[in-house]
mmCIF file of C-alpha atoms and ligand atoms in Angstrom:
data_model
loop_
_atom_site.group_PDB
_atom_site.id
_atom_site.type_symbol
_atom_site.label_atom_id
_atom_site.label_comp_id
_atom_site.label_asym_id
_atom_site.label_seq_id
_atom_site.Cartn_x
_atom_site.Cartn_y
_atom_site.Cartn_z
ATOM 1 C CA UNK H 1 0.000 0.000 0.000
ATOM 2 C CA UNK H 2 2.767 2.689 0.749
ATOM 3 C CA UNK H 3 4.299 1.546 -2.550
ATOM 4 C CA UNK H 4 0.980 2.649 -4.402
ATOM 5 C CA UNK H 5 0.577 5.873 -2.280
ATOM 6 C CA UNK H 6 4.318 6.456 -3.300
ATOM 7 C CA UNK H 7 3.463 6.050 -6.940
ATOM 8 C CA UNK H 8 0.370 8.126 -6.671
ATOM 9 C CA UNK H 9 2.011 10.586 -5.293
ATOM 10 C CA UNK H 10 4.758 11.080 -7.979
ATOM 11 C CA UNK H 11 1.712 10.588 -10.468
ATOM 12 C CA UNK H 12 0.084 13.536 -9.143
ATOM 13 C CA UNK H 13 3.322 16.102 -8.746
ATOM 14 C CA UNK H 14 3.549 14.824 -12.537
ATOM 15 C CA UNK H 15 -0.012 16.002 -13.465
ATOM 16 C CA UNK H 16 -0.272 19.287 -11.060
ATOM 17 C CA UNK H 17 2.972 20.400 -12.876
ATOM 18 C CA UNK H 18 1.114 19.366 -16.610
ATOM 19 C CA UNK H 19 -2.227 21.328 -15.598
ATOM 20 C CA UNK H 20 -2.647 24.249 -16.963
ATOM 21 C CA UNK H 21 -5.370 26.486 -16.771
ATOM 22 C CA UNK H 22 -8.685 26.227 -14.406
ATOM 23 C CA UNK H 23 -10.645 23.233 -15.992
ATOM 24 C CA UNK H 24 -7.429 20.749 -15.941
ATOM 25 C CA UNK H 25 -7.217 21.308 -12.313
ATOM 26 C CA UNK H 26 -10.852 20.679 -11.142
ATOM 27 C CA UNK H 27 -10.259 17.255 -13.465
ATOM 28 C CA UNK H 28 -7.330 16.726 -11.380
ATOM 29 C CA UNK H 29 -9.418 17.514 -8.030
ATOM 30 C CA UNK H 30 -11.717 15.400 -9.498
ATOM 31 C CA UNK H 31 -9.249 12.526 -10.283
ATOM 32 C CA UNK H 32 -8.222 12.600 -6.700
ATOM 33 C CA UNK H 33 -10.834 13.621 -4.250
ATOM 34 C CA UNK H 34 -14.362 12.871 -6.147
ATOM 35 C CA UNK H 35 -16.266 10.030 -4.821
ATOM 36 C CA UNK H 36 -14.683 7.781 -7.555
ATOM 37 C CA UNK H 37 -11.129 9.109 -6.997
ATOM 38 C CA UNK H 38 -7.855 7.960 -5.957
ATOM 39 C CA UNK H 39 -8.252 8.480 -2.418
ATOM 40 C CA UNK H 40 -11.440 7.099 -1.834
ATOM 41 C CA UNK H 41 -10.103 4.107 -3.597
ATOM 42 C CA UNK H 42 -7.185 3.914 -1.298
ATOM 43 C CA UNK H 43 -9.818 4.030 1.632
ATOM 44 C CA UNK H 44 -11.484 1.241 0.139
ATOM 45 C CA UNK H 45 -8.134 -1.051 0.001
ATOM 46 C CA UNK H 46 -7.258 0.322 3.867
ATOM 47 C CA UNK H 47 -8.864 -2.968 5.229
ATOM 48 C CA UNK H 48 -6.513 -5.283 3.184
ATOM 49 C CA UNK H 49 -3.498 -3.564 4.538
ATOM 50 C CA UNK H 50 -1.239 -5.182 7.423
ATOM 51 C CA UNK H 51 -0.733 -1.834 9.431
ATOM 52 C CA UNK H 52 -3.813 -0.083 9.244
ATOM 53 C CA UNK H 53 -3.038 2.911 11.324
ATOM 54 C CA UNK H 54 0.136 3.836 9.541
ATOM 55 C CA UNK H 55 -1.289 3.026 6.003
ATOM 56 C CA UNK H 56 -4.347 5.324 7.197
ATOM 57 C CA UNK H 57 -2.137 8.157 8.301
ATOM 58 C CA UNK H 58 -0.177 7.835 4.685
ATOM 59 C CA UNK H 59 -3.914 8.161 2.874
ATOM 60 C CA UNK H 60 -4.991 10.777 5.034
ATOM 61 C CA UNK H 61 -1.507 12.631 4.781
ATOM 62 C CA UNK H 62 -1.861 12.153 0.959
ATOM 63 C CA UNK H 63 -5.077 13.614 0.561
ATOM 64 C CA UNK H 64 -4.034 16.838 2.552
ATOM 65 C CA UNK H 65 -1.291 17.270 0.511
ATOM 66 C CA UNK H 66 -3.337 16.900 -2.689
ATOM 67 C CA UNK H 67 -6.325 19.316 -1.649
ATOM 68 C CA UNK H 68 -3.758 22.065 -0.582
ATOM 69 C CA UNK H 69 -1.571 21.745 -3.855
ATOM 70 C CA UNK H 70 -4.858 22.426 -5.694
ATOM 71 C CA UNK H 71 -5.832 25.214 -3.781
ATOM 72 C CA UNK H 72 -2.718 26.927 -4.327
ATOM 73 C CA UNK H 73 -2.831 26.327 -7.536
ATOM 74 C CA UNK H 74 -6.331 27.401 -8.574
ATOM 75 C CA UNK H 75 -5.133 30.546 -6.153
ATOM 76 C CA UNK H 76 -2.096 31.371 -8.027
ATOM 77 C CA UNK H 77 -4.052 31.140 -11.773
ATOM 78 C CA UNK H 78 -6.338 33.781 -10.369
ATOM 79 C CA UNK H 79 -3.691 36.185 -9.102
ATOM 80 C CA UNK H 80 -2.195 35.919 -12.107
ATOM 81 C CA UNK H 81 -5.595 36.433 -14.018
ATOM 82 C CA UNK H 82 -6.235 39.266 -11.900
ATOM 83 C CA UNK H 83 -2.069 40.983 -12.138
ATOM 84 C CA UNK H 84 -2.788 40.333 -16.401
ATOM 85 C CA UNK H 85 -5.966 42.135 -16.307
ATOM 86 C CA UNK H 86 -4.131 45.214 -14.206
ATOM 87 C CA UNK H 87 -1.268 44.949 -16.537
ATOM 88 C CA UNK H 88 -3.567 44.929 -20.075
ATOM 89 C CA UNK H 89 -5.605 47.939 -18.332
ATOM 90 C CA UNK H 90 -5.338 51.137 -19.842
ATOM 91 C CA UNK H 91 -2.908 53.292 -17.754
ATOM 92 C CA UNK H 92 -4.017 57.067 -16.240
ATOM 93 C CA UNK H 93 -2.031 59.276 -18.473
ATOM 94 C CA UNK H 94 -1.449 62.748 -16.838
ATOM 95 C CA UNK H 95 -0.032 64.157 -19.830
ATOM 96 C CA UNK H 96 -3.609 63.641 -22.265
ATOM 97 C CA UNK H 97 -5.256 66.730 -22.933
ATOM 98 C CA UNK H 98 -8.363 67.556 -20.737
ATOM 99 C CA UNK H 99 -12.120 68.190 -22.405
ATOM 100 C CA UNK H 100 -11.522 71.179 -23.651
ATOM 101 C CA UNK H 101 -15.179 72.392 -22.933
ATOM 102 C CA UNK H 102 -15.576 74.428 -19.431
ATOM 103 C CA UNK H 103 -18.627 75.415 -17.253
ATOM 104 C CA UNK H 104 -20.168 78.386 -17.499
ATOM 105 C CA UNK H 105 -21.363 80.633 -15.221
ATOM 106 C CA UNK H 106 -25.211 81.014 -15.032
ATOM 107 C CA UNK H 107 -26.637 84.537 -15.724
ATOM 108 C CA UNK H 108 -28.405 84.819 -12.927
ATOM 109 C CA UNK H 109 -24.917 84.031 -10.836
ATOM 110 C CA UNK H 110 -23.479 86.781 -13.039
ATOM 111 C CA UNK H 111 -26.281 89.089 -12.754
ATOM 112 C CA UNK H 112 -26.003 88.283 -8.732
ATOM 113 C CA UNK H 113 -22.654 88.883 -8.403
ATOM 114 C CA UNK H 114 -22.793 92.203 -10.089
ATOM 115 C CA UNK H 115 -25.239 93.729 -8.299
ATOM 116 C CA UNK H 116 -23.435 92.865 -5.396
ATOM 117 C CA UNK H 117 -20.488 94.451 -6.286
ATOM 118 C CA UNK H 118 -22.194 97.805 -6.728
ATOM 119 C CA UNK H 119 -23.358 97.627 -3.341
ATOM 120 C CA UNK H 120 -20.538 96.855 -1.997
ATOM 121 C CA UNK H 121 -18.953 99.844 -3.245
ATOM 122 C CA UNK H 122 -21.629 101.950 -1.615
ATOM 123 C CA UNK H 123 -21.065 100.327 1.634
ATOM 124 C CA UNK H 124 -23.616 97.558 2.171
ATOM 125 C CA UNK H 125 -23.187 94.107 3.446
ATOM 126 C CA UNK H 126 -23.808 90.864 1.746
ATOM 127 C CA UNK H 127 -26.284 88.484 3.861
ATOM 128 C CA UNK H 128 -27.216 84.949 3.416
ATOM 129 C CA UNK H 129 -30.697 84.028 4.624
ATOM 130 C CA UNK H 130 -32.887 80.554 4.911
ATOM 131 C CA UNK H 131 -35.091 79.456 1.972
ATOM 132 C CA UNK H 132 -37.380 78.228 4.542
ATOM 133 C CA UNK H 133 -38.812 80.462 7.225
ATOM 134 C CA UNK H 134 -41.732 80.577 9.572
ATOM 135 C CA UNK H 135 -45.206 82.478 8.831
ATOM 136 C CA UNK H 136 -43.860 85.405 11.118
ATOM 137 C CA UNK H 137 -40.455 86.034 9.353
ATOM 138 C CA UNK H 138 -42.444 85.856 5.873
ATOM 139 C CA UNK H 139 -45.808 87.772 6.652
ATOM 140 C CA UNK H 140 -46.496 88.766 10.034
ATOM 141 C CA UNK H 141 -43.171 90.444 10.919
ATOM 142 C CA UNK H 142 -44.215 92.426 7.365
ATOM 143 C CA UNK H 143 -46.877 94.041 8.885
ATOM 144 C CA UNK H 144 -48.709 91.120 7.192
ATOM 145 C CA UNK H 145 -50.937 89.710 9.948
ATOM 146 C CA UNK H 146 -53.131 86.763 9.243
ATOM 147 C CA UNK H 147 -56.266 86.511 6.755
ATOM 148 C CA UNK H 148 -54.765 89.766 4.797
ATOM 149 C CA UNK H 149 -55.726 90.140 1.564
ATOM 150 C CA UNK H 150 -51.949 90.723 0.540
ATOM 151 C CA UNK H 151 -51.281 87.155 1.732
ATOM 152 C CA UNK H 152 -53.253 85.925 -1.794
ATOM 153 C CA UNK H 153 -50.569 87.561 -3.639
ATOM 154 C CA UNK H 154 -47.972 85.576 -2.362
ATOM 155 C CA UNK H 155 -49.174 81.450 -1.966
ATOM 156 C CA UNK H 156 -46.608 79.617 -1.764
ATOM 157 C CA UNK H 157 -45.236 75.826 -0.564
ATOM 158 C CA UNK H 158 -46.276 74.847 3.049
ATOM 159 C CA UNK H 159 -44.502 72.032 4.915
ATOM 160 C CA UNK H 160 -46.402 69.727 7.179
ATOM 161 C CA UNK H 161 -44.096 71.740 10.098
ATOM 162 C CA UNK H 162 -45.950 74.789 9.175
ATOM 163 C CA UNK H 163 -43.111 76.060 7.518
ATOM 164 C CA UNK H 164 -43.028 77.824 4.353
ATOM 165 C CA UNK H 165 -40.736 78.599 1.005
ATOM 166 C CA UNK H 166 -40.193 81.816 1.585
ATOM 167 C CA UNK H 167 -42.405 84.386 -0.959
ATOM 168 C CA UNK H 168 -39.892 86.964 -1.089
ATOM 169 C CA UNK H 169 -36.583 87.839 0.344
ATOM 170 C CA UNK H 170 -38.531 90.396 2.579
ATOM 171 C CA UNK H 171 -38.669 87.360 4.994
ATOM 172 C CA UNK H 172 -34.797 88.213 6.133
ATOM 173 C CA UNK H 173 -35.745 91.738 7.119
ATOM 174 C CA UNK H 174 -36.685 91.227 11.020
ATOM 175 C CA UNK H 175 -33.359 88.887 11.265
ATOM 176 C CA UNK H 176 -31.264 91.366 9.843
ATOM 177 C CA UNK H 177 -32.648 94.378 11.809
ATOM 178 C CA UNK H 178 -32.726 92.082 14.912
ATOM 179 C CA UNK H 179 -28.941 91.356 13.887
ATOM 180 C CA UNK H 180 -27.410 94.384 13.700
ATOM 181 C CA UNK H 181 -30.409 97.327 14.553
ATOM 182 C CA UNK H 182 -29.488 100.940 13.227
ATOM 183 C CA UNK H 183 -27.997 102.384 11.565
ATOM 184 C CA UNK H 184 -27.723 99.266 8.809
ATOM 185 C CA UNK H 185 -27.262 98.951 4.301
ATOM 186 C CA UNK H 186 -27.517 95.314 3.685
ATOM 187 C CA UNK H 187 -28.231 93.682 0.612
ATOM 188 C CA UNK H 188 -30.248 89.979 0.642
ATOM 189 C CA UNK H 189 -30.172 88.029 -2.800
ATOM 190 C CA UNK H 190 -32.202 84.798 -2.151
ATOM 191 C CA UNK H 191 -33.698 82.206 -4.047
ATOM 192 C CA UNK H 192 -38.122 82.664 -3.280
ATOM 193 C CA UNK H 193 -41.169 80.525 -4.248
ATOM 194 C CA UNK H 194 -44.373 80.880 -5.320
ATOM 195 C CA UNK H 195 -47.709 78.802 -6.226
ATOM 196 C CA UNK H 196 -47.672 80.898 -9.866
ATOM 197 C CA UNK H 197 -48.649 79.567 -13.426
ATOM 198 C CA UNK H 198 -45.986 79.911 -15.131
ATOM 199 C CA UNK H 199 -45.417 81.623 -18.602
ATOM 200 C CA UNK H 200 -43.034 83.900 -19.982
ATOM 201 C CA UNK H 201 -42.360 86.416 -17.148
ATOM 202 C CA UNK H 202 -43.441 84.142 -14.075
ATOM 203 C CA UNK H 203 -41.915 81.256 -12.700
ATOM 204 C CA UNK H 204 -42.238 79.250 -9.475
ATOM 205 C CA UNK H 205 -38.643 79.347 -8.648
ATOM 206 C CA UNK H 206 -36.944 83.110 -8.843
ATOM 207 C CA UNK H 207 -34.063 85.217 -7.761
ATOM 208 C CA UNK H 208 -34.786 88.749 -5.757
ATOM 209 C CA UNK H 209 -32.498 90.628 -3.890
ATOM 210 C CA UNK H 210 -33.736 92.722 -0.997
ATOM 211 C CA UNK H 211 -32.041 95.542 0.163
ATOM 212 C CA UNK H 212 -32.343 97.731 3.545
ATOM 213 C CA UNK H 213 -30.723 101.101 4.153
ATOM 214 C CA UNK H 214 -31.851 102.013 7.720
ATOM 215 C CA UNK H 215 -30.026 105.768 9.371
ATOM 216 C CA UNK H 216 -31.200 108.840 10.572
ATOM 217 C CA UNK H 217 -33.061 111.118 7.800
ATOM 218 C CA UNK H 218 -33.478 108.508 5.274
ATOM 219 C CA UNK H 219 -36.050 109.852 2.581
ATOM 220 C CA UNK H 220 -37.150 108.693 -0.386
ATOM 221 C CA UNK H 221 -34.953 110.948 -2.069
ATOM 222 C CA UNK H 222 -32.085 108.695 -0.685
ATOM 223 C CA UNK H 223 -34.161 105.582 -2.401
ATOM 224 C CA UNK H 224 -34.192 107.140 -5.589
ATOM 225 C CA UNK H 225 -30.720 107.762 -5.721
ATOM 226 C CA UNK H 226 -29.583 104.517 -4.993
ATOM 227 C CA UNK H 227 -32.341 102.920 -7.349
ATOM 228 C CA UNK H 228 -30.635 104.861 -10.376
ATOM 229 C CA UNK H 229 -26.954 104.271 -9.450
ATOM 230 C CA UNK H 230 -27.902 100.384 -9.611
ATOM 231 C CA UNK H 231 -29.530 100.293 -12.638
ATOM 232 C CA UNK H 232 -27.198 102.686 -15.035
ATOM 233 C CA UNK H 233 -24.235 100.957 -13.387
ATOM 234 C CA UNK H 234 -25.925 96.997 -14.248
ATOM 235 C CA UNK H 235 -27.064 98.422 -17.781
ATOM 236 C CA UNK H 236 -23.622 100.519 -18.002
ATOM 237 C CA UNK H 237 -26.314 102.717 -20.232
ATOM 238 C CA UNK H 238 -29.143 104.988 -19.615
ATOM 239 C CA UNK H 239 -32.736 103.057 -18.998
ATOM 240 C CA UNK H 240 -35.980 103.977 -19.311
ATOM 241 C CA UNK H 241 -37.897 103.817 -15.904
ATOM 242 C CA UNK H 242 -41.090 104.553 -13.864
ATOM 243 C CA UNK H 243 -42.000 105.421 -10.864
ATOM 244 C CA UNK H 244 -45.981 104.600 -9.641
ATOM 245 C CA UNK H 245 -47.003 103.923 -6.548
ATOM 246 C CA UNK H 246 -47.329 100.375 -5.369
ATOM 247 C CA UNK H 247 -49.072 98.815 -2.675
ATOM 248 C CA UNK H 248 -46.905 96.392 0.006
ATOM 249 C CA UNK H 249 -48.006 96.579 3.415
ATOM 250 C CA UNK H 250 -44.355 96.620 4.951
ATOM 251 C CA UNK H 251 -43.933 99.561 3.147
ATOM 252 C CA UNK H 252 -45.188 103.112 3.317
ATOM 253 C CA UNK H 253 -45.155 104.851 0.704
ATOM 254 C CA UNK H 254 -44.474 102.165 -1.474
ATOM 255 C CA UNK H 255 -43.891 102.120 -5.054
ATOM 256 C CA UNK H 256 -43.281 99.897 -8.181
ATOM 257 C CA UNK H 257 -40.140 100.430 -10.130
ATOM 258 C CA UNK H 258 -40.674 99.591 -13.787
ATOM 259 C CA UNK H 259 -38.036 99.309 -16.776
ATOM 260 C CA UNK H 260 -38.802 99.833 -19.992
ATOM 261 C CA UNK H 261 -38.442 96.212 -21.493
ATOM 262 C CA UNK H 262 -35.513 95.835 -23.394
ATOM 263 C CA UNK H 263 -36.426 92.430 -25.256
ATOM 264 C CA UNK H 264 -39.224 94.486 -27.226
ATOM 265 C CA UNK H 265 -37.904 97.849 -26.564
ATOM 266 C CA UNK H 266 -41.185 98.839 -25.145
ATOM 267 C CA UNK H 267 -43.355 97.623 -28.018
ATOM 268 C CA UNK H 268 -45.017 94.886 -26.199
ATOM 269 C CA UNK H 269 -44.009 91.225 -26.371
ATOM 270 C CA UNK H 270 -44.650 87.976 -24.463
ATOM 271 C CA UNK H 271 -41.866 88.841 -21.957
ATOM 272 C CA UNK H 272 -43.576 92.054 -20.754
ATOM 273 C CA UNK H 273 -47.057 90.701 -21.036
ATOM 274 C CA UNK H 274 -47.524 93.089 -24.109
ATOM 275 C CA UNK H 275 -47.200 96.307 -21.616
ATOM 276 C CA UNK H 276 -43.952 97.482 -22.088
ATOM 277 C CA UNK H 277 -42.750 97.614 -18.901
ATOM 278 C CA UNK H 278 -41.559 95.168 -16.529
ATOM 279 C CA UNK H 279 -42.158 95.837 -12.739
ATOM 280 C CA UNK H 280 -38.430 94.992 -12.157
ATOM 281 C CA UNK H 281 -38.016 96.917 -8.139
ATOM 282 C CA UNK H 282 -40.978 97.106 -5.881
ATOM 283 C CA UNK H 283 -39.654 99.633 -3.063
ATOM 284 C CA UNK H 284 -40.768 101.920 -0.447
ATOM 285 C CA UNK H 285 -40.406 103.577 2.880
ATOM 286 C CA UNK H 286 -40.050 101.066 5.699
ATOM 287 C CA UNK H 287 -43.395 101.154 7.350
ATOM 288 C CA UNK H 288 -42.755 101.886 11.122
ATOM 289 C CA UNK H 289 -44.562 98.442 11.994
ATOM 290 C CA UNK H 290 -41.750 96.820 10.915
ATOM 291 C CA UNK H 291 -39.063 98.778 12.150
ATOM 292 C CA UNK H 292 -40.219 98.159 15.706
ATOM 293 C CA UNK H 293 -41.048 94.707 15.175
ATOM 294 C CA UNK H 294 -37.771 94.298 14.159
ATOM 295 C CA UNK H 295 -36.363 96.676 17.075
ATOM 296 C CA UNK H 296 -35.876 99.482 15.787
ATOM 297 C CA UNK H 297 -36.135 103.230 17.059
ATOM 298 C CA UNK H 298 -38.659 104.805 14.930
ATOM 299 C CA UNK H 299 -38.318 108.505 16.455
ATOM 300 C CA UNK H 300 -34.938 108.065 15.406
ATOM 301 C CA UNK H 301 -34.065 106.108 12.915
ATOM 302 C CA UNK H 302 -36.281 105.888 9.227
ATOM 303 C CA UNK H 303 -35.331 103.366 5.876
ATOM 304 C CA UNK H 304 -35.817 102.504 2.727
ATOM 305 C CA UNK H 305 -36.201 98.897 1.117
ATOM 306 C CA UNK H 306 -36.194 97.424 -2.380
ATOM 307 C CA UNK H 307 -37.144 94.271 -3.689
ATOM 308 C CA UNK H 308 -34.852 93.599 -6.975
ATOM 309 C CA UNK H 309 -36.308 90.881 -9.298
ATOM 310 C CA UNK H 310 -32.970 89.482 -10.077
ATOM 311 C CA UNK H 311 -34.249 87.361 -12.607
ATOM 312 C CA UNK H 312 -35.739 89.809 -14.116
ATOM 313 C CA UNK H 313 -32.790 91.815 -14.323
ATOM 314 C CA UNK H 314 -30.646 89.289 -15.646
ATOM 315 C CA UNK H 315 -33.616 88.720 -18.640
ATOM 316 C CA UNK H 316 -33.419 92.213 -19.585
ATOM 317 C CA UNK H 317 -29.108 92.221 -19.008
ATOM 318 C CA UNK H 318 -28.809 89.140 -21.359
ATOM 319 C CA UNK H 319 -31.865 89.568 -23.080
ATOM 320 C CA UNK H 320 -33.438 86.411 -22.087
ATOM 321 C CA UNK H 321 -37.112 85.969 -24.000
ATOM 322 C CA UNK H 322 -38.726 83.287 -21.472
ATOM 323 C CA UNK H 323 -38.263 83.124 -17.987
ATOM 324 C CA UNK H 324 -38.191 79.452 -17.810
ATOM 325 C CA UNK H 325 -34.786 79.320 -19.552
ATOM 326 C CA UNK H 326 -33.186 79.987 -16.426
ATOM 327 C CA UNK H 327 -34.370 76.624 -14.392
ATOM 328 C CA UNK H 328 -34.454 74.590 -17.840
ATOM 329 C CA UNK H 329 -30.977 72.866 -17.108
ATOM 330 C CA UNK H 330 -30.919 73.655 -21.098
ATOM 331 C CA UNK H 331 -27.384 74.114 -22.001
ATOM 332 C CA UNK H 332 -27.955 75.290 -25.533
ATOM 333 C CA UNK H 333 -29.857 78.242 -23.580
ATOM 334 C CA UNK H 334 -27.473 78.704 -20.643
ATOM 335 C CA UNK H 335 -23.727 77.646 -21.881
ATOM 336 C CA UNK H 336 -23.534 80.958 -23.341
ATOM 337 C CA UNK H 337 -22.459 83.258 -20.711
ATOM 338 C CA UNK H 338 -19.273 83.814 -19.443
ATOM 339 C CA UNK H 339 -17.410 80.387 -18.658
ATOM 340 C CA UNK H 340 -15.376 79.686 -15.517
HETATM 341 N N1 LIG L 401 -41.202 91.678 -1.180
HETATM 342 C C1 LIG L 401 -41.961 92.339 -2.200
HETATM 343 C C2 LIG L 401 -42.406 91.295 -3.233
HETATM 344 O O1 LIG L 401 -41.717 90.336 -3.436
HETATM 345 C C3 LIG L 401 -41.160 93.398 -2.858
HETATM 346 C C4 LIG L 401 -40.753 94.544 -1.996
HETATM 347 C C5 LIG L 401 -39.583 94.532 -1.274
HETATM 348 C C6 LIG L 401 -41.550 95.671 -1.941
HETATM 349 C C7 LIG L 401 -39.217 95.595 -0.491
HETATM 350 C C8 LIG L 401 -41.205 96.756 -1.182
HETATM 351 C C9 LIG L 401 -40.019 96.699 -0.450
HETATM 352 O O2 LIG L 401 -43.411 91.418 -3.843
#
């Protein structure tokens, strides 16, 4: 019996070194330790053998021997299918040239940024506010209370909280005064909401950017000037613009600023609802109200807000015929601006 195991063993060195490849070793496994193999045949013979224990010991030694030289085997053909599959892969080449096609900034970013600049230069501060507020910061701190009529003007997106989208960047006014009272010049862009229909001119989704001068003898005067200095610096050109009065109860006086619409130059098109004009800065006196509900000193101090419609502005800048471009993720539409 050792004689045979001896001979089988050689036998199988011999045909481990031969195999080649993943199907001649599971034949040799097969050969070996299957029901029908080698080993169990050996088993079978055990009880014709004089020493028993030893022979047993051989078999069992044997059939380690063989199940571990396969397994290293079938290991070492997949590390080297796996090291031939890392060496055939293409390499990372630093050197190739990179997509030659960059971002671009979107308008309303551009338009953003330079309004911001101009107020910057006239001393305001930049502030960052929530795009969802409570029903105080968005109406009632507006002089807004509940069940008022202005309230229709501005439905917008409830959350089961009994929070809201906010309607208008108004609803950082009471934070701001709260954060740094009188006398204050801070400018707000924000992104608002609305429950609108949407066509041309309106969207659901739109850019404003609220601004807040708040000092002793503010006027309306003061309003004007700064509403003028904006616009010919954005436009870099003289505009046409109106003044009528408008009606926003956080406010008083109030007024609508309109711009002569430069897609149509004032003949009427789809982009000014065939008037003209485009209401493009709702402003006014800061109704006292608000001033106190937001802490302020109304014996001393007075102020001025605006509403910008920064999407507006950036349709009339770039001259933008639907308003709907701007949220369309359309790249033929918005890749055109200035790239990165
Ligand atoms: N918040 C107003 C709106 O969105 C605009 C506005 C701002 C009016 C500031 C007056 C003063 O309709």
């Amino acid at each position: 019996m050792q004689n045979k195991i001896l001979e089988l063993k050689s036998a199988f060195a011999a045909a481990l070194a031969e195999a080649s490849g993943a199907a001649a070793l599971e034949n040799l496994r097969v050969e070996y330790l299957g029901k029908k193999g080698h080993i169990a045949s050996l088993m079978s013979e055990l009880r014709f053998a004089e020493d028993k224990k030893a022979a047993g010991q051989l078999i069992n030694d044997f059939k380690t021997e063989v199940t571990e030289a396969i397994e290293r085997a079938v290991e070492e053909l997949r590390a080297a299918a796996i090291a031939e599959k890392v060496r055939s892969a293409k390499k990372y080449n630093p050197t190739l040239k990179m997509h030659e096609e960059l971002g671009s900034y979107h308008p309303i970013t551009l338009a953003t940024r330079e309004v911001e600049d101009i107020f910057i230069s006239m001393g305001f501060t930049i502030e960052n506010y929530d795009e969802i507020v409570d029903d105080y910061k968005c109406f009632e701190a507006l002089n807004i209370p509940k069940h008022h009529p202005a309230r229709d003007m501005q439905d917008t997106y409830y959350l089961d909280n009994g929070q809201l989208l906010k309607t208008h960047t108004s609803a950082a006014q009471n934070y701001i005064m709260k954060k740094y009272g009188a006398p204050l010049r801070a400018i707000f862009p924000g992104r608002c909401f609305r429950n609108e229909s949407t066509d041309a001119c309106h969207e659901n989704t739109f850019f404003q950017m609220e601004g807040m001068m708040i000092d002793e003898n503010i006027s309306i005067s003061n309003l004007i000037y700064f509403m003028k200095t904006m616009l010919s610096e954005v436009f870099q050109r003289d505009v046409k613009v109106r003044l009528r009065p408008g009606f926003f109860p956080f406010v008083e006086p109030g007024f609508e600023l309109d711009i002569n619409c430069e897609i149509c130059g004032g003949e009427g098109c789809p982009s000014c609802k065939n008037s003209g004009w485009l209401e493009l800065c709702p402003c006014g006196m800061i109704h006292p109200n608000v001033l106190r509900e937001g802490g302020i000193d109304t014996e001393k101090y007075s102020g001025f807000a605006f509403g910008l419609g920064l999407t507006r502005l950036a349709m009339m800048k770039y001259g933008v015929k639907d308003i709907r471009d701007f949220n369309s993720g359309s790249l033929k539409a918005l890749s055109q601006f200035k790239s990165i």
